[in-house]
Amino acid sequence: MSAVGRAIPHESAEGHVTGEARYTDDLLDRHAGALHAWPVVSTLAHAELIAIDARAAEALPGVVKVLTAADVPGENEAGPVRHDEPLFPSEIMFHGQPIAWVLGETLDAARRGAAAVVVELRELVAVLTMREALTAERFSTDPLVIRHGDPEAVIASASHVLEGELEIGGQEHFYLETHAALACWDEAGLPLVHSSTQHPSETQLIIARVLGRPRSEVTCQSLRMGGAFGGKETQANGFAALAALGLQITGRPVRVRLDRQHDMAMTGKRHPFWARYRVAHDEQGQLLACELELFADGGYSLDLSKAIMFRALFHCDGCYRWPNLRVVGRVLQTHKTSQTAFRGFGGPQGALVGEELLDRVARACALPVEQVRARNFYRAGDLTHYGQPLRDAERIERVFERVRMRGDFDRRQAEVAEFNATHPHEKRGLAIVPIKFGISFTTAFLNQAGALVLIYGDGSVQVNHGGTEMGQGLHTKIQQIAADTLGVPLDAIRLMPTRTDKVPNTSATAASSGADLNGAAVELACLSLRERLAELAGRLLGVEPSALRFAEGRVEAGERSLRFAELAARAHVERISLFATGYYATPGIHFDEPSGRGKPFHYFTFGAAISEVEVDGFTGQYRLRRVDIVHDVGDSISPLVDRGQIEGGFIQGLGWLTCEELVWDAKGRLATRGASTYKLPSIGECPDEFDVELLPMAHEPTVVRGSKAVGEPPFLLALSVREALRAAVAAFAQGPVSRVELGCPSTAEAVYWAIERVR
Ligand code: MTE
Ligand code: HPA
Ligand code: MOS
């Protein structure tokens, strides 16, 4: 049976559960004499740095060095896109920002040293909210615009217009493994930095920049991550550069590993959003026009905020056709951590606003919202608001109708109505929501990947590629693709740690395209090796190479066959090269910013979910009773991995929309800095019943092995929970309500106030 499509466990599953799988910080035991780093952090959100006095700290036993800007030989700058993130700042831009780093013989010594560093700050006015930032005109980007049709004219003459605004909360990544880096010397006395990074090539670049070295002198390795979720797309760079700087200055290996409080206070999160809109519709709930303004709280620096805002603009349509739409997005600058990539990358925020609008239109028309949704679905032949044809538009209806059947929606809707009629203090809500998600980096040049595949004379294989493993199962899928293409057993394929000295200039493993891009590159490398081997095997077996079959560790043509290992040994003797690179670049994608037109995505994925909740009217507390999902992953390369991604993505989305709430106090200090104050979804928040189906007969002809990307899209399916809560809230009203305002995140408190409002 083919390795591709087989339901096998994650390639490190056993290591994950036994603790055998090693992570960056576990490599510390190989580096006797490594120094430990601890930050000196700002106690103000905005300030001028007047002076740092490290004398008392450096006099303490066990303190080796206090690193400051004066120690940087290269550029004191870690910004990935714009140069606006000094590694050692002179202007403090957020509460908890590292100002200096103390290196100690032990972690304890470094901590005591950090407490003894005297920092003099002059407090400046801090801008902490999006409204304040807008008033003060503090922007990190220009307005980004996509315009389609003539929304202003349609709204001006429409008889049904509604308007409003909506605020959406951010989200902490809460990967189990906090940021970590370990810098040591390689065999040539040059820096080798182990980093928990999604983007080793960029981490290498930032290290080289800070050290003032060419990139060829710096090697970066990402062994695996204990979760990343976008939080390590750019945010790991500074910590790796810091470790490398410590190594270069002291000559000793340096280890940085944040504790949870520092990780939460220092690193970027999902962007909070604020939306303002005007919508025109007819009395049947047909969407006519929309003018939408989106603001994102980008925090203090640009980071990836522009691309994130663009992805929000690309996803505010949801699965619905807006004949006239103008959406303008702008990133606001505040004195907070620099907000960053997080699963969905602005897409969830955009799609949430889209669903909010659909619900408002439906309630204004007093129509069932699922009917209004279906009425406005994109159809075959439609273009999105940025002009991309929706090649598979009919899949929206397919996933929607399929989950409606599997989840028994119509019968349960009647049951819920009956329950609500007989329960004055508890109400149930049911909602069905479809999603679409565009696959590709919207920055077109990032859509490329490389691989290096090595076959040894005994037939065993090493695979290197540019993607990083963060638990999502990329290495598992790559192993399946390589095994299947070469026709060898899975255990003949060894996946190597991701290193910049194997594949250069890689993109982040992000935008859900890790397997699409790296999988294609690995397949191409394996195909060129197979072609060379087939030519030789054809000669040895006396058949046409095209008649050969590579499978199960053998190369066969009818009765005649060879072991793959024999063939590899023979190829070596015959001086046939047994290693190959593969390179893949997604064809045909482009986007023109000034006109807001193009084809930013190679394709779309689709899914639909039904959620059912039960809400207590006295407290606003609720329970998720049942979730049904149908999700499109094309032909699944690895069904267990994909199922895990769908379930995990959904639950992470559920956390964002319901219980996870970031609170900054009046001084800009993040008040929610640990699991005790920041409520993560746990088993108690999971649905009592949870059914996930991979959409059958969903072959995607333009992607490796007919598959589709899966990492981020299922996150959006959790929007069904928000809409189910809204339905339950509405049921507390006497009769129909024309609007249900529901805070986001919809904590029990937010649900309680929503109930009060409809009452
Ligand atoms: N799954 C796990 N277990 N851990 C993670 O950190 N990150 C998500 C998703 N699934 C993540 C995950 C994000 S944000 C992305 S972009 C994709 O995985 C990246 O991997 P892929 O492109 O290989 O799907
Ligand atoms: N997704 C994730 N990361 C990115 C993107 C994107 O679309 N563009 C640039 N970095
Ligand atoms: Mo994922 S947010 O693209 O790393």
GROMACS .gro file of C-alpha atoms in nm, residues 89 110 123 139 259 275 308 355 375 406 507 558 590 668 693 701 711:
model
   17
   89PRO     CA    1   1.655   5.007   2.253
  110ALA     CA    2   2.194   3.590   3.573
  123GLU     CA    3   0.875   5.845   3.126
  139PHE     CA    4   0.006   5.449   1.199
  259ASP     CA    5   1.012   3.175   3.121
  275ALA     CA    6  -1.401   4.731   1.237
  308ILE     CA    7  -0.150   4.040   0.808
  355GLU     CA    8  -1.999   3.668   0.950
  375ARG     CA    9  -2.841   3.287  -0.069
  406ARG     CA   10  -2.413   1.472   0.867
  507SER     CA   11   1.088   3.099   0.346
  558GLY     CA   12   0.709  -0.823  -1.431
  590HIS     CA   13   0.067   3.787  -0.835
  668GLY     CA   14   0.039   4.927   2.955
  693GLU     CA   15  -1.498   1.441   0.822
  701PRO     CA   16  -0.487   1.881  -0.938
  711GLY     CA   17  -0.256   2.414   0.898
   0.00000   0.00000   0.00000
